[in-house]
Coordinates of C-alpha atoms and ligand atoms in Angstrom, one line a residue:
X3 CA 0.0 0.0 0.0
X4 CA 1.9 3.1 -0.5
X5 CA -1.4 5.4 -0.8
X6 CA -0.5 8.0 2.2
X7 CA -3.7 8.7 3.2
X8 CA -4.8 5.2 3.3
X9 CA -2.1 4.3 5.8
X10 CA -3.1 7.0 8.2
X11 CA -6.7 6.1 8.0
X12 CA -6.4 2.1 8.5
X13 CA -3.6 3.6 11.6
X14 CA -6.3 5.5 12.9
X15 CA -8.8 3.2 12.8
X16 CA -6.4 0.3 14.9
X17 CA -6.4 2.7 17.2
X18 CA -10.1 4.2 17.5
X19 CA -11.5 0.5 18.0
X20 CA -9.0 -1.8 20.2
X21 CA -10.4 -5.3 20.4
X22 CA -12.7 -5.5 17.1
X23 CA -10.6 -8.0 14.9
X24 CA -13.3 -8.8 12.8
X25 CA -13.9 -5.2 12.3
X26 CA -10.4 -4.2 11.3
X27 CA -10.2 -6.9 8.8
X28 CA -13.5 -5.9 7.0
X29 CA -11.9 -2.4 6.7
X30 CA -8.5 -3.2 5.7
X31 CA -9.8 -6.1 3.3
X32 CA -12.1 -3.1 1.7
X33 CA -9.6 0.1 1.8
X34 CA -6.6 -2.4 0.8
X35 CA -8.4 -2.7 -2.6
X36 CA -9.5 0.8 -3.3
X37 CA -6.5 3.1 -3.9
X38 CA -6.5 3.2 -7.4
X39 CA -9.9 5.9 -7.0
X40 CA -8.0 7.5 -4.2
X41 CA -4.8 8.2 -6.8
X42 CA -7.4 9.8 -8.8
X43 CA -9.7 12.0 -6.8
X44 CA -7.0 13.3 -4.4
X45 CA -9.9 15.8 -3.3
X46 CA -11.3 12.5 -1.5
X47 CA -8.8 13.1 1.5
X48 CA -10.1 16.6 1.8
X49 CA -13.7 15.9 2.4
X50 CA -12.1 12.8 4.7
X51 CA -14.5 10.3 2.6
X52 CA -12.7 7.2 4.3
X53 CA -12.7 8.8 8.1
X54 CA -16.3 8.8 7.6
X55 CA -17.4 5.8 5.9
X56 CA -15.4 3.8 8.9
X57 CA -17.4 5.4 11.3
X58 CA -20.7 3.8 12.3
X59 CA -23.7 6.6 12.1
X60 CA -25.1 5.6 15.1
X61 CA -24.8 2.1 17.1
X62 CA -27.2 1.1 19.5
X63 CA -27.1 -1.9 22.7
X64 CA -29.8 -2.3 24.5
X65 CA -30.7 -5.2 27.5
X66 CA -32.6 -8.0 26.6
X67 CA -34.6 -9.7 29.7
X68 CA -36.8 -12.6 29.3
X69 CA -37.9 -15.4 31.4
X70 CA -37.1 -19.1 30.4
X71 CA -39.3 -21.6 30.8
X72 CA -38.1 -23.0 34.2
X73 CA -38.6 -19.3 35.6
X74 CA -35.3 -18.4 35.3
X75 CA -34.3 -14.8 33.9
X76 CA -32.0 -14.6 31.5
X77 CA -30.4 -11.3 30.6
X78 CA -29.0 -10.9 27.2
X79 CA -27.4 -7.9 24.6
X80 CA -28.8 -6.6 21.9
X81 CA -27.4 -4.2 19.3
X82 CA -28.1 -2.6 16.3
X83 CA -25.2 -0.6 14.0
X84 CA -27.2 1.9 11.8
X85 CA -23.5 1.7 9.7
X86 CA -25.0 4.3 6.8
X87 CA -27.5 5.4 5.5
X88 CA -26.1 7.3 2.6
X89 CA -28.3 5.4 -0.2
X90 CA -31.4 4.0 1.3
X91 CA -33.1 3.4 4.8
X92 CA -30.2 1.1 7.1
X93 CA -31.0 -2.3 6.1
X94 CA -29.2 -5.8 6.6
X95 CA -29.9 -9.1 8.9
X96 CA -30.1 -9.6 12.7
X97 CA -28.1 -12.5 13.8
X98 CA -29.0 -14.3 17.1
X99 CA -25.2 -16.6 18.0
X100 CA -23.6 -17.0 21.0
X101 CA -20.7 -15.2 19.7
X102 CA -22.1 -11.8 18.9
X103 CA -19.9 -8.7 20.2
X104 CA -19.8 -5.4 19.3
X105 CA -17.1 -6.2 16.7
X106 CA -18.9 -8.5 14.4
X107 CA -21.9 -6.6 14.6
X108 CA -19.8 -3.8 12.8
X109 CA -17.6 -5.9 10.5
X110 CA -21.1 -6.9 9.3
X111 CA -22.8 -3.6 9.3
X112 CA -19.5 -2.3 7.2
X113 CA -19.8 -5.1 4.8
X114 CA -23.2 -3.9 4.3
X115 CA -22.5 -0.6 2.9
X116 CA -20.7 -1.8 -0.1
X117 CA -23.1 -5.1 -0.5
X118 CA -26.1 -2.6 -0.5
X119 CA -24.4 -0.5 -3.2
X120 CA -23.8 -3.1 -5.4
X121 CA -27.4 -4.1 -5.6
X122 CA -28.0 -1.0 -6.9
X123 CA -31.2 -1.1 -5.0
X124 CA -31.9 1.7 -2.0
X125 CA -30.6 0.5 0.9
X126 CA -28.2 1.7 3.3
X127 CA -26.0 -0.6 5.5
X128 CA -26.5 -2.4 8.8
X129 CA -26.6 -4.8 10.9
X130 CA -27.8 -6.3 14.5
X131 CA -28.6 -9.0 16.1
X132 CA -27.8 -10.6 19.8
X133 CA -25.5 -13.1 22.2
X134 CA -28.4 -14.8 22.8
X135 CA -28.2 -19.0 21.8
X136 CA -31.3 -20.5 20.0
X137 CA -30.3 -24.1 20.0
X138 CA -32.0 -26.1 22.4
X139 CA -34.3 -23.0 23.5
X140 CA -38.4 -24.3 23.0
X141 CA -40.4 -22.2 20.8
X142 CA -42.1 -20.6 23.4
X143 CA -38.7 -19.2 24.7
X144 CA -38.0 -18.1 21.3
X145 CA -40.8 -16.1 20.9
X146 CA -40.9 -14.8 24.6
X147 CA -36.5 -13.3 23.6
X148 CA -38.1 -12.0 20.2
X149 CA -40.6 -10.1 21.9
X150 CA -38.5 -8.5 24.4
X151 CA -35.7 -7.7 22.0
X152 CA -38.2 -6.0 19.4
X153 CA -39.4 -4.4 22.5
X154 CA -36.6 -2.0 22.8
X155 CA -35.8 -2.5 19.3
X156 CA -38.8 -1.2 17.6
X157 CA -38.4 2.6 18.6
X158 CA -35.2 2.4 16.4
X159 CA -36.8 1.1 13.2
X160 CA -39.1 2.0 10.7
X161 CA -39.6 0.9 7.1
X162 CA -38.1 4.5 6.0
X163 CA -35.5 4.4 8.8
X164 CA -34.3 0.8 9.1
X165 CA -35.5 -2.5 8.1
X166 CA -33.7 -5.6 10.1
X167 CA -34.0 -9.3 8.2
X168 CA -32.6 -12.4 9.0
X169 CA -29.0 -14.0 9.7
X170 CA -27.5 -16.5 11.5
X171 CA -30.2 -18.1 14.0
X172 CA -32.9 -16.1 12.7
X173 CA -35.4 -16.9 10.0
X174 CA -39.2 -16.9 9.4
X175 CA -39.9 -18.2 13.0
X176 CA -38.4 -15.2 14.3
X177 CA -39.1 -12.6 11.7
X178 CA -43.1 -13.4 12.4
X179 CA -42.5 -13.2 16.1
X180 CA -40.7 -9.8 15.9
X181 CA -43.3 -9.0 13.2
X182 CA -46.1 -9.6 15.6
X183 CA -44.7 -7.4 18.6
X184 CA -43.5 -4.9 16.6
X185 CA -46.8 -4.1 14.7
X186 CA -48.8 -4.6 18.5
X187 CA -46.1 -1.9 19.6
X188 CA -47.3 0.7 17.0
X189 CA -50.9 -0.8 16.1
X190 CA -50.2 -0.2 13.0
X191 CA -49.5 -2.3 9.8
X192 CA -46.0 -1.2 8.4
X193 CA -45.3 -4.2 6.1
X194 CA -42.1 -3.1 4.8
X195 CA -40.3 -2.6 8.3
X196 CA -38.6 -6.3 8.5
X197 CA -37.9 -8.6 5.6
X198 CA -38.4 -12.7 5.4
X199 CA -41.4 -12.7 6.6
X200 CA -43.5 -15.8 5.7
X201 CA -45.8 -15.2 2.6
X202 CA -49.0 -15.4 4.4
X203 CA -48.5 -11.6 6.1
X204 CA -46.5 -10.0 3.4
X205 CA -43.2 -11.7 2.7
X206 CA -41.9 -11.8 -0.5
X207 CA -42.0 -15.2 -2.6
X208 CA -38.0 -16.6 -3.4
X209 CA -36.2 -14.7 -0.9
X210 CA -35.8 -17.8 1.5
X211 CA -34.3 -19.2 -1.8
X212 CA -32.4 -16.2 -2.7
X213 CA -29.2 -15.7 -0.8
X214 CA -27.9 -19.4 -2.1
X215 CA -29.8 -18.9 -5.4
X216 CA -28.6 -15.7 -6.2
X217 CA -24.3 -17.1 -5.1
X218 CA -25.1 -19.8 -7.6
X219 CA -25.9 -17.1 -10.3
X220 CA -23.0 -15.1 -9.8
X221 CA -20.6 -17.9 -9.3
X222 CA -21.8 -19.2 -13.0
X223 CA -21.3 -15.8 -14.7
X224 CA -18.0 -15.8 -12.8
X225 CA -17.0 -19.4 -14.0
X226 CA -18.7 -18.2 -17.5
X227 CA -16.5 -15.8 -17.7
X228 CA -13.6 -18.2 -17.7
X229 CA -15.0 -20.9 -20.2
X230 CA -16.7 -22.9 -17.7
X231 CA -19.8 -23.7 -16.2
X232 CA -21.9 -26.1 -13.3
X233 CA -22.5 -28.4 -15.3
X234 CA -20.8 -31.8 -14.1
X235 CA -18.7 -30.0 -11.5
X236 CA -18.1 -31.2 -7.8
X237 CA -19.4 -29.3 -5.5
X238 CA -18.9 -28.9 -1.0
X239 CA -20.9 -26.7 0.5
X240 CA -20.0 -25.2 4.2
X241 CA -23.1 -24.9 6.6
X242 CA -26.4 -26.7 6.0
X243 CA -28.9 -23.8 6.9
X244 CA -30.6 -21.1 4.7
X245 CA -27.8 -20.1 2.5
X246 CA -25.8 -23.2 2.2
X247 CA -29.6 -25.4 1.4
X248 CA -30.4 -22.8 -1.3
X249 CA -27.1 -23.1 -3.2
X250 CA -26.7 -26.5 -3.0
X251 CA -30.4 -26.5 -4.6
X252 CA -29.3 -24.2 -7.1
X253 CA -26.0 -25.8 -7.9
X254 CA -27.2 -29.4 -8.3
X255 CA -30.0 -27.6 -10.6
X256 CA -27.2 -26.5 -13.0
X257 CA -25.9 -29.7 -13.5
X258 CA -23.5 -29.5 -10.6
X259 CA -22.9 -32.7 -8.2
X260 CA -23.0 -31.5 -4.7
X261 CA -20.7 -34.0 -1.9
X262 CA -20.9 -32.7 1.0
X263 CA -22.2 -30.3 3.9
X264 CA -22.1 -29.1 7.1
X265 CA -22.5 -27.8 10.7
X266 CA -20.8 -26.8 13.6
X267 CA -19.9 -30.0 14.8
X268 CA -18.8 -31.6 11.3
X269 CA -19.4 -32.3 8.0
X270 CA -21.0 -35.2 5.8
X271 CA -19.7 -36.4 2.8
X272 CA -21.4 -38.2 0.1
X273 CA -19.8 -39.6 -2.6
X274 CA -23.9 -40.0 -4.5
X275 CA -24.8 -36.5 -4.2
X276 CA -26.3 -35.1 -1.4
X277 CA -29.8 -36.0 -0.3
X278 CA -31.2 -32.5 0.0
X279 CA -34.7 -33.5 1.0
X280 CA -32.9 -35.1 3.3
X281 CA -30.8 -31.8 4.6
X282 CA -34.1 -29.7 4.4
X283 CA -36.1 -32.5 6.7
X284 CA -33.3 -32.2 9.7
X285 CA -32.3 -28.5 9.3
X286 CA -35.7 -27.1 8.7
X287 CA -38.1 -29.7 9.9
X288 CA -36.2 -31.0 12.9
X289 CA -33.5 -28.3 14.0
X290 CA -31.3 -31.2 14.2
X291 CA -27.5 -31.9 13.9
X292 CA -26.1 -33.1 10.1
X293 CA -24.8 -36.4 11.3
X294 CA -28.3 -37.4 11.7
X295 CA -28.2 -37.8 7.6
X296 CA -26.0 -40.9 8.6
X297 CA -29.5 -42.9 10.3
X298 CA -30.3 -42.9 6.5
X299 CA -27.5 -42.8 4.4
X300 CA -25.4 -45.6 6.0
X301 CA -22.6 -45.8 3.2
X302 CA -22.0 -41.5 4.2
X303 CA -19.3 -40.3 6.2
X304 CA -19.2 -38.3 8.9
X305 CA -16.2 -36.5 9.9
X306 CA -16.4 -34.3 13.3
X307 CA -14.9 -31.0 13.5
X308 CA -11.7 -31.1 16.3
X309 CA -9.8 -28.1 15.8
X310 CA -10.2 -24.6 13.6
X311 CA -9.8 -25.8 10.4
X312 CA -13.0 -27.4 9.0
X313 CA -12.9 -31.1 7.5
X314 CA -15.1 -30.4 4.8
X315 CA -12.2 -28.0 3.1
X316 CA -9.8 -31.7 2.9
X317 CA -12.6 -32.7 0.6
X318 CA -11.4 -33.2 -3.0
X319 CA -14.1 -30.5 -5.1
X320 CA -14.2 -28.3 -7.8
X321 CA -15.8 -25.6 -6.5
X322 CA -16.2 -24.8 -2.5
X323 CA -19.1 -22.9 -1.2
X324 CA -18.2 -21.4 2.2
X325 CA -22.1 -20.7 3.6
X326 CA -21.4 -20.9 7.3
X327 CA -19.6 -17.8 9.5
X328 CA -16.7 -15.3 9.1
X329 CA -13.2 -16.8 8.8
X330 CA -14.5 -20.6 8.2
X331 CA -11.9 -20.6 5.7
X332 CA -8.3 -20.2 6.5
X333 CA -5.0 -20.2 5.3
X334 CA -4.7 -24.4 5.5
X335 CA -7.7 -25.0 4.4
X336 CA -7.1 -22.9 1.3
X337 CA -3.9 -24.8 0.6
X338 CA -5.5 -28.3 1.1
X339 CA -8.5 -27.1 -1.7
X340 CA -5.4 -25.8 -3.7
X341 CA -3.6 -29.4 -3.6
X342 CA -6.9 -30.3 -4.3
X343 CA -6.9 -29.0 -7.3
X344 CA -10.1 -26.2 -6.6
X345 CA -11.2 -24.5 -9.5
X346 CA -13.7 -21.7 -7.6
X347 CA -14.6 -20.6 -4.5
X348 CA -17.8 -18.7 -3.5
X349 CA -18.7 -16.9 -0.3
X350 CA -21.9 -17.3 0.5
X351 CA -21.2 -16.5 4.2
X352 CA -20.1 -13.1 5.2
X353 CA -16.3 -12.6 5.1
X354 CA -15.8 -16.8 5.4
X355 CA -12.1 -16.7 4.0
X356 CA -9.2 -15.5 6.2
X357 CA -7.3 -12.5 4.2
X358 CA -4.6 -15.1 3.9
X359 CA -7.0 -17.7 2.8
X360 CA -8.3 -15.0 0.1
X361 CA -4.9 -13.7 -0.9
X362 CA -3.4 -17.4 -1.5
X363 CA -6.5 -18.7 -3.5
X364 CA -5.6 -15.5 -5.5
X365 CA -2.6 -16.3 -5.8
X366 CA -2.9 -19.4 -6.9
X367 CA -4.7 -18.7 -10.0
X368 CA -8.3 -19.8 -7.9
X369 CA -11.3 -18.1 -9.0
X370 CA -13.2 -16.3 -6.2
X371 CA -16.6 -14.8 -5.8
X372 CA -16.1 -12.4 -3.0
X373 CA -19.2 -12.3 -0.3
X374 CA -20.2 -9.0 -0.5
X375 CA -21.2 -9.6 -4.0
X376 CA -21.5 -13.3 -4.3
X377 CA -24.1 -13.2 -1.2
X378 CA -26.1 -9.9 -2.3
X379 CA -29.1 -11.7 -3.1
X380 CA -30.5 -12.2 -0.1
X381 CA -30.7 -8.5 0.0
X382 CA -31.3 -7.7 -3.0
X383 CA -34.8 -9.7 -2.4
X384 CA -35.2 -8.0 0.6
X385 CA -35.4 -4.8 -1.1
X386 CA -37.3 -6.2 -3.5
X387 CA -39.8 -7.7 -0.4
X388 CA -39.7 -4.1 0.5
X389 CA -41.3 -2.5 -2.6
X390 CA -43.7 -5.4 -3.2
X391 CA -44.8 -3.8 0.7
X392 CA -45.0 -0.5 -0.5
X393 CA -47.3 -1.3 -3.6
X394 CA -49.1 -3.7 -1.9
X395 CA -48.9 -5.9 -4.4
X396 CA -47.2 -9.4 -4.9
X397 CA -45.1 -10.7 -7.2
X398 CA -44.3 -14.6 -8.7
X399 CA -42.1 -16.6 -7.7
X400 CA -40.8 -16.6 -11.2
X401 CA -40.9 -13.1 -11.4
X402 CA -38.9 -12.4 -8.6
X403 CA -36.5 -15.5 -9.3
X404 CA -35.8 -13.5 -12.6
X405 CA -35.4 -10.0 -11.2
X406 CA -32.6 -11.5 -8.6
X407 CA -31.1 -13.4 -11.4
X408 CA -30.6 -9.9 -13.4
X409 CA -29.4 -8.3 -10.0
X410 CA -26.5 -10.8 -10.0
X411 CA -25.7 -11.2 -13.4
X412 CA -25.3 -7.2 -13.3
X413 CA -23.3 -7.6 -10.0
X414 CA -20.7 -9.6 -11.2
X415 CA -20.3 -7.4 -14.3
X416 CA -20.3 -4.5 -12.4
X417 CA -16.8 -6.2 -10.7
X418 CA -15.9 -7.6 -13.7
X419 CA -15.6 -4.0 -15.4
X420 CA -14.3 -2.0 -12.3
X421 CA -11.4 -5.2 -11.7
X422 CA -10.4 -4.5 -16.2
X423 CA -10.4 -1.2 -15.5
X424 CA -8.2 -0.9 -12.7
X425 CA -5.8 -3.3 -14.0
X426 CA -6.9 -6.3 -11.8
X427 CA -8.6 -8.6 -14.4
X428 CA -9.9 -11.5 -12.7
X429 CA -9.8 -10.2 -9.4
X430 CA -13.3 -9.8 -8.5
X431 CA -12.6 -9.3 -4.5
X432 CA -10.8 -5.6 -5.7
X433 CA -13.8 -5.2 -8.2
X434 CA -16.7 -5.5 -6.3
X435 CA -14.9 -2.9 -3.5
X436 CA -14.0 -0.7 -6.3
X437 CA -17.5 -0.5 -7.6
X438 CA -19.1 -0.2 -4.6
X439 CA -16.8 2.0 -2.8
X440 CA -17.0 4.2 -6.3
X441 CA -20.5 4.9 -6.3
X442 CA -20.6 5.8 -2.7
X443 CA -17.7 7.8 -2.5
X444 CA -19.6 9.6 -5.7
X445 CA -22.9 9.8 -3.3
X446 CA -21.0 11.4 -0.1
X447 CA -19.6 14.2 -2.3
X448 CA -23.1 15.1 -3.6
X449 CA -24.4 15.0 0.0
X450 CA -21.9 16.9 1.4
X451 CA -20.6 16.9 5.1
X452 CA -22.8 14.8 7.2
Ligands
NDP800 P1 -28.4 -20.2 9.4 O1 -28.5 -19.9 10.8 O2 -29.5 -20.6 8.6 O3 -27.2 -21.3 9.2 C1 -26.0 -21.1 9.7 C2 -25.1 -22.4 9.3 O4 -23.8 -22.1 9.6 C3 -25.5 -23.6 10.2 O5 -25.2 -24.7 9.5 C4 -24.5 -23.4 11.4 O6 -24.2 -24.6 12.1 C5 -23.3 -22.9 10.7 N1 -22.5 -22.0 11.6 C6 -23.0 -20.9 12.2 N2 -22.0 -20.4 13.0 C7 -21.0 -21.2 13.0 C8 -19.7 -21.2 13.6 N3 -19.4 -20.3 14.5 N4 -18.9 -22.3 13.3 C9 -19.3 -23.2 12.4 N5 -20.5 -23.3 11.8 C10 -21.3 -22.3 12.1 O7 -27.7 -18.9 8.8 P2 -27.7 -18.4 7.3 O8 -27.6 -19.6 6.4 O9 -28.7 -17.4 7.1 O10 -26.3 -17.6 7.2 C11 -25.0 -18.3 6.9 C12 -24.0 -17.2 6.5 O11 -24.5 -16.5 5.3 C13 -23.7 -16.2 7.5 O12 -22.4 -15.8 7.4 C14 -24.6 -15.0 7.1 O13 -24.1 -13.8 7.6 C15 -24.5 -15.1 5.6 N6 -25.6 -14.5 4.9 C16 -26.9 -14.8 5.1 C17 -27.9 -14.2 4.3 C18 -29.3 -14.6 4.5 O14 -30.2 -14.1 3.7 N7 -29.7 -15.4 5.4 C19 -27.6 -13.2 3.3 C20 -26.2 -13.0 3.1 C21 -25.3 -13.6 3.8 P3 -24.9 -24.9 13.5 O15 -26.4 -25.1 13.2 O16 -24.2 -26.1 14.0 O17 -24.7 -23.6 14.3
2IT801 O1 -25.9 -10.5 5.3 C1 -26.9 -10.3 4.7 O2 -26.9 -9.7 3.6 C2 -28.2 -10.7 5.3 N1 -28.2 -11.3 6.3 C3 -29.5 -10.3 4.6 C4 -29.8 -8.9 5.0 C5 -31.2 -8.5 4.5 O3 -31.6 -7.4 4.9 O4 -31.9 -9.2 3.8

């Protein structure tokens, strides 16, 4: 890096937020990428355009109390990071995991900036969510943590102001339980104030499907790109929930053969092709744990996770999907898919590679579809949930599965054109951070100083 403002901004920022790892990866991975539109608009460093898009607009915590069903309380945090809203209302998922902090919650809400922008949809970037552990909780406790986190939460949001979705740990269960306190909160029917809700109240037809959909589509216009294709290509999938389900549905609908999948305690492998009813019986049906895929697929194997590096990644495969959590992917699992002789890899997660995993793949000639494009569907259909609230009005499920499949297909050309001009064909992590960061960059000058 020998931009001299850059260095001073990525010093400052180590400095102004001690102890937020993920965080200061997401910024350096982004600003890393993004000097060759700093060499040209040296007016940038005047109007400090990278002081201010590191710095969250506004970020909220809040207590979350709620009584278990033994009588216990429990006591949980809850945040929200309204990153920025320079393009749209904030928008972007809640994620209910154990290991929420303060740092994740604004590597995520800073990823969200640039993945909104690339849409090219309204929406501005954020993120939220809470500590709080759904596994093993009963439904009633569930809905009981739901209502007393939208409880606080709801005086924050608004379908102008900021629309929360789903992540990790929370999907259509919690979305309608949210839903339903937040709309006794206001009496009032706001449709468009939380996305993924279940069709029968206003959600939006293909957006369950969308966020793995939409990282199939972009992943074949990237391998498309490069003379190849799905079709009779290998396939391992990271995760086994909403994302990692949907691509695997969309992958093995383009011809690809899909091996194996995961959770956090391991990873099946399946030399047949998956059995995604299967998959979509224990992880949506059940809640259960993948290894259960073994009580009917005896000749499977089932290979438990031990240390950081996930098994699934020694799997021999053409193309990996990482659709699990931030930094899934590291530097030894990149070299053991290199060995391998991996052709692509596509985040579906947020941020799943390590920067060293990334920069080695690179390296190495491996294609790879970088999250905050690759993963923009789910989005994307959010906004597109949004204005389908607005008009009060419904869409297809064909009609919507086509607009997303435009959305990515202009994505990935969108990086493909910003990584030729800048003299990074085939890089599509720098293109997809200097398209985004382009056009908002381009937005904060109009705006001026806020
Ligand atoms: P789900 O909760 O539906 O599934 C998460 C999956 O990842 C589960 O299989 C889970 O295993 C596994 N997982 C979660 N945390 C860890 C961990 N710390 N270590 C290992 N495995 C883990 O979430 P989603 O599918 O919605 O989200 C997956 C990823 O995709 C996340 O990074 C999310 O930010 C990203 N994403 C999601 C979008 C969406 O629309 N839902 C949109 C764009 C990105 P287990 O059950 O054992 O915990
Ligand atoms: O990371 C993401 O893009 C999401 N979890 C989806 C956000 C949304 O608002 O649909």
């Amino acid at each position: 890096m020998a931009n001299v403002y850059l260095e001073k901004v990525l010093e400052q920022v180590k400095i102004n937020n001690p102890n937020e790892p993920e965080f200061l990866q997401a910024v350096k991975e982004v600003l890393s990428t993004v000097e060759p539109i700093l060499d040209n608009h040296k007016e940038y460093e005047k109007l400090a355009i990278l002081e201010r898009i590191v710095e969250p607009e506004r970020i909220i915590t809040f207590r979350v109390p709620w009584v278990n069903d033994n009588g216990k309380i429990i006591v949980n945090r809850g945040y929200r990071v309204q990153f920025n809203s320079l393009i749209g209302p904030y928008k972007g998922g809640l994620r209910f995991h154990p290991t929420v902090n303060q740092s994740i919650m604004k590597f995520l809400g800073f990823e969200q900036i640039f993945k909104n922008a690339l849409t090219g949809l309204p929406i501005g970037g954020a993120k939220g969510g809470s500590d709080f552990d759904p596994k093993g909780k009963s439904d009633t406790e569930i809905m009981k943590f739901c209502q007393s986190f939208m409880t606080e939460l709801y005086r924050h949001i608004g379908q102008d102001v900021d629309v929360p979705a789903g992540d990790i740990g929370v999907g259509a269960r919690e979305i309608g339980y949210m839903f339903g306190q937040y709309k006794r909160i206001r009496n009032a029917y706001e449709g468009g104030v939380l996305t993924g809700k279940a069709i029968s109240y206003g959600g939006s037809l293909a957006r369950k499907e969308a966020t793995g959909y939409g990282l199939v589509f972009y992943v074949r216009e990237m391998l498309k790109a490069h003379e190849s294709s799905f079709n009779g290509k290998t396939v391992t999938i990271s995760g086994s929930g909403n994302v990692a389900i949907y691509a695997a549905e969309k992958a093995i609908a383009h011809g690809a053969k899909v091996v194996a999948m995961s959770d956090s305690n391991g990873c099946i492998y399946d030399f047949k092709g998956i059995d995604l009813d299967l998959i979509k019986e224990i992880k949506e049906v059940k809640r259960g744990r993948i290894s259960e895929y073994l009580d009917k697929h005896y000749d499977a194997v089932y290979t438990e996770r031990t240390g950081v590096d996930s098994p699934i990644w020694e799997i021999k495969t053409d193309i990996a999907l990482p659709c699990a959590t931030q930094n899934e992917l590291t530097l030894n699992s990149a070299k053991m898919l290199v060995e391998n002789g991996v052709l692509a890899v596509g985040e579906g997660a947020n941020m799943p590679c390590t920067q060293e995993a990334t920069d080695y793949l690179l390296e190495k000639g491996v294609l790879v579809a970088p999250a905050k494009a690759a993963n923009a569907g789910g989005v994307a259909t959010s906004a597109i949930e949004m204005s389908q609230n607005s008009m009060r009005f419904y869409y297809t499920f064909e009609e919507v599965e086509a607009k997303l499949e435009r959305i990515m297909v202009n994505i990935f050309n969108s990086c493909k054109e910003n990584a030729d001009k800048y003299g990074c064909s085939g890089n599509y992590v720098a293109g997809a951070n200097l398209a985004a960061f382009d056009k908002l960059a381009t937005a904060m000058v109009a705006q001026g100083v806020v």
